[in-house]
Amino acid sequence: MAGYPSRWVVAAALVGVMGAGAVACGGGGDGPGAKAGDAASALSSAAVQASDLWASASAEADRKLDEIKGVNAKNEVTLGEPATGDDGRTAVEVEVRNTADSAKSFAVQVNFTDADGQLHDAVVVTVADVAAGRTGKGTARSAHQLSGEVSAKVGRAVRY
C-alpha cells in the first residue's frame, strides 16, 4: 500500500487538468466537452478516496491510543526534523521526557502533513520503559511514501 495516497493526489491533479482541457475544448453533445462531467466525477472520486485513506490512517492511530489507559503526555514530547528516505517514506525522531517518579512508557501519534497543513499520514510510535526523570527516543516512520514539503506534528501522546 506504500505510496497510494501520493498516487491519488497525482491522479487527482491529472484528472483535474484533463477535465479543464475538456471543458475548454467546448461543446455539448458527444464531443470533448461532454467528457468534462466524467472527468469532474473522476476527480471527485479520486479526492474522496485519498481523503478516506488519510482519515483511515488517523482513525487507526486514534484507535490504538484509545486502547491505552494513561496520562496525556503531549507536552512531554519533542519531534526532530522530518527527513524523507530513498524509499519516499518520511521519518522523524521522537523524544519523550518522563516527568513521573517511576519508569513509564509512551505512545505518541505523529501526524505527517503537507505545507498547507493537510494530513497525509498518521502513525503511532511507542517509547518503552523510560526511567523516571529521563528522556527516551524513538523514530516515527510514515506508512506511505510522502512527497513535497512534509511536516510532523504530535497528534496525541499518552504516558502509561
CSV table of C-alpha atoms in Angstrom, one decimal:
chain,number,residue,atom,x,y,z
A,1,MET,CA,0.0,0.0,0.0
A,2,ALA,CA,3.0,2.3,0.2
A,3,GLY,CA,2.6,5.4,-2.0
A,4,TYR,CA,-1.1,5.1,-2.7
A,5,PRO,CA,-2.1,8.5,-1.1
A,6,SER,CA,0.6,10.2,-3.1
A,7,ARG,CA,-0.5,8.5,-6.3
A,8,TRP,CA,-4.1,9.6,-5.6
A,9,VAL,CA,-3.0,13.2,-5.4
A,10,VAL,CA,-1.1,12.9,-8.7
A,11,ALA,CA,-4.1,11.1,-10.3
A,12,ALA,CA,-6.5,13.8,-9.0
A,13,ALA,CA,-4.3,16.5,-10.4
A,14,LEU,CA,-4.0,14.8,-13.8
A,15,VAL,CA,-7.8,14.2,-13.9
A,16,GLY,CA,-8.3,17.9,-13.0
A,17,VAL,CA,-6.0,19.1,-15.8
A,18,MET,CA,-7.7,16.7,-18.3
A,19,GLY,CA,-11.1,17.9,-17.1
A,20,ALA,CA,-10.2,21.5,-17.5
A,21,GLY,CA,-8.9,20.8,-21.0
A,22,ALA,CA,-12.1,19.0,-21.9
A,23,VAL,CA,-14.2,22.0,-20.7
A,24,ALA,CA,-12.0,24.4,-22.6
A,25,CYS,CA,-12.5,22.3,-25.8
A,26,GLY,CA,-16.1,23.4,-25.7
A,27,GLY,CA,-19.2,21.8,-26.9
A,28,GLY,CA,-22.1,19.8,-25.9
A,29,GLY,CA,-23.4,16.6,-27.4
A,30,ASP,CA,-20.9,13.8,-27.6
A,31,GLY,CA,-17.7,15.9,-28.3
A,32,PRO,CA,-14.8,16.6,-25.9
A,33,GLY,CA,-16.9,18.9,-23.7
A,34,ALA,CA,-19.3,16.1,-22.9
A,35,LYS,CA,-16.4,14.3,-21.2
A,36,ALA,CA,-15.8,17.1,-18.7
A,37,GLY,CA,-18.6,15.8,-16.5
A,38,ASP,CA,-16.9,12.4,-16.5
A,39,ALA,CA,-13.5,14.0,-15.6
A,40,ALA,CA,-15.0,16.0,-12.8
A,41,SER,CA,-16.7,12.9,-11.5
A,42,ALA,CA,-13.4,11.0,-11.6
A,43,LEU,CA,-11.6,13.9,-9.9
A,44,SER,CA,-14.2,14.0,-7.1
A,45,SER,CA,-13.9,10.2,-6.7
A,46,ALA,CA,-10.1,10.3,-6.5
A,47,ALA,CA,-10.2,13.1,-4.0
A,48,VAL,CA,-12.7,11.2,-1.8
A,49,GLN,CA,-10.6,8.1,-1.9
A,50,ALA,CA,-7.4,9.9,-1.0
A,51,SER,CA,-9.3,11.7,1.8
A,52,ASP,CA,-10.6,8.4,3.0
A,53,LEU,CA,-7.1,6.8,3.1
A,54,TRP,CA,-5.8,9.7,5.3
A,55,ALA,CA,-8.8,9.7,7.5
A,56,SER,CA,-8.4,5.9,7.9
A,57,ALA,CA,-4.7,6.3,9.0
A,58,SER,CA,-5.7,8.9,11.6
A,59,ALA,CA,-8.6,6.8,12.8
A,60,GLU,CA,-6.3,3.8,13.2
A,61,ALA,CA,-3.8,5.9,15.2
A,62,ASP,CA,-6.7,7.2,17.4
A,63,ARG,CA,-8.0,3.7,18.0
A,64,LYS,CA,-4.6,2.4,19.1
A,65,LEU,CA,-4.2,5.3,21.6
A,66,ASP,CA,-7.8,4.9,22.9
A,67,GLU,CA,-6.8,1.3,23.9
A,68,ILE,CA,-4.1,2.7,26.2
A,69,LYS,CA,-5.1,3.9,29.6
A,70,GLY,CA,-2.7,6.6,30.8
A,71,VAL,CA,-2.0,10.3,31.2
A,72,ASN,CA,-2.0,12.9,28.5
A,73,ALA,CA,1.7,13.5,27.8
A,74,LYS,CA,1.6,15.7,24.7
A,75,ASN,CA,3.7,18.4,26.4
A,76,GLU,CA,6.4,15.8,27.2
A,77,VAL,CA,7.1,15.1,23.5
A,78,THR,CA,9.5,16.8,21.2
A,79,LEU,CA,9.9,16.0,17.5
A,80,GLY,CA,13.0,16.4,15.4
A,81,GLU,CA,13.1,17.5,11.7
A,82,PRO,CA,11.4,15.1,9.3
A,83,ALA,CA,13.6,13.6,6.6
A,84,THR,CA,12.5,11.6,3.6
A,85,GLY,CA,14.5,8.5,2.8
A,86,ASP,CA,15.3,6.9,-0.6
A,87,ASP,CA,12.2,4.9,-0.4
A,88,GLY,CA,10.0,8.0,-0.2
A,89,ARG,CA,8.9,7.4,3.4
A,90,THR,CA,9.4,10.2,5.9
A,91,ALA,CA,10.9,9.6,9.4
A,92,VAL,CA,11.2,11.8,12.4
A,93,GLU,CA,12.9,11.4,15.7
A,94,VAL,CA,10.5,11.4,18.7
A,95,GLU,CA,11.9,12.3,22.1
A,96,VAL,CA,9.9,11.9,25.3
A,97,ARG,CA,10.6,13.3,28.8
A,98,ASN,CA,9.4,11.2,31.7
A,99,THR,CA,8.3,13.6,34.5
A,100,ALA,CA,6.8,10.8,36.6
A,101,ASP,CA,8.5,9.3,39.7
A,102,SER,CA,8.8,5.8,38.1
A,103,ALA,CA,9.6,4.3,34.8
A,104,LYS,CA,6.9,4.8,32.2
A,105,SER,CA,6.2,4.0,28.5
A,106,PHE,CA,4.8,6.4,25.9
A,107,ALA,CA,2.6,6.0,22.9
A,108,VAL,CA,2.9,9.0,20.5
A,109,GLN,CA,0.7,9.7,17.5
A,110,VAL,CA,2.7,11.6,14.8
A,111,ASN,CA,0.8,13.3,12.1
A,112,PHE,CA,2.6,14.0,8.8
A,113,THR,CA,1.2,17.0,7.0
A,114,ASP,CA,1.9,19.0,3.8
A,115,ALA,CA,2.8,22.7,3.5
A,116,ASP,CA,-0.9,23.5,3.8
A,117,GLY,CA,-1.3,21.6,7.0
A,118,GLN,CA,-3.3,18.8,5.2
A,119,LEU,CA,-2.9,15.4,6.9
A,120,HIS,CA,-1.2,12.8,4.7
A,121,ASP,CA,-0.3,10.1,7.2
A,122,ALA,CA,-0.5,9.3,10.9
A,123,VAL,CA,1.5,6.7,12.8
A,124,VAL,CA,1.9,5.7,16.4
A,125,VAL,CA,5.3,5.1,17.9
A,126,THR,CA,6.0,3.5,21.3
A,127,VAL,CA,8.9,4.5,23.5
A,128,ALA,CA,9.1,1.9,26.3
A,129,ASP,CA,10.5,1.9,29.8
A,130,VAL,CA,11.8,5.4,30.1
A,131,ALA,CA,13.3,5.8,33.6
A,132,ALA,CA,11.9,8.5,36.0
A,133,GLY,CA,13.3,11.9,35.2
A,134,ARG,CA,15.0,10.7,32.0
A,135,THR,CA,14.3,11.0,28.3
A,136,GLY,CA,13.7,8.3,25.7
A,137,LYS,CA,13.9,8.3,22.0
A,138,GLY,CA,12.1,6.5,19.1
A,139,THR,CA,11.5,7.0,15.4
A,140,ALA,CA,8.2,7.6,13.7
A,141,ARG,CA,8.2,6.5,10.1
A,142,SER,CA,5.4,7.2,7.7
A,143,ALA,CA,3.5,4.2,6.5
A,144,HIS,CA,3.3,5.7,3.0
A,145,GLN,CA,5.5,7.5,0.5
A,146,LEU,CA,5.2,11.2,1.0
A,147,SER,CA,6.3,13.9,-1.4
A,148,GLY,CA,6.8,17.6,-1.3
A,149,GLU,CA,7.3,19.5,1.9
A,150,VAL,CA,6.4,17.3,4.9
A,151,SER,CA,5.9,18.5,8.5
A,152,ALA,CA,5.5,16.3,11.5
A,153,LYS,CA,3.3,17.2,14.5
A,154,VAL,CA,2.3,15.4,17.7
A,155,GLY,CA,-1.3,14.4,17.4
A,156,ARG,CA,-1.7,12.8,20.8
A,157,ALA,CA,0.6,11.3,23.4
A,158,VAL,CA,-0.1,9.0,26.3
A,159,ARG,CA,2.2,8.1,29.2
A,160,TYR,CA,1.4,4.8,30.9
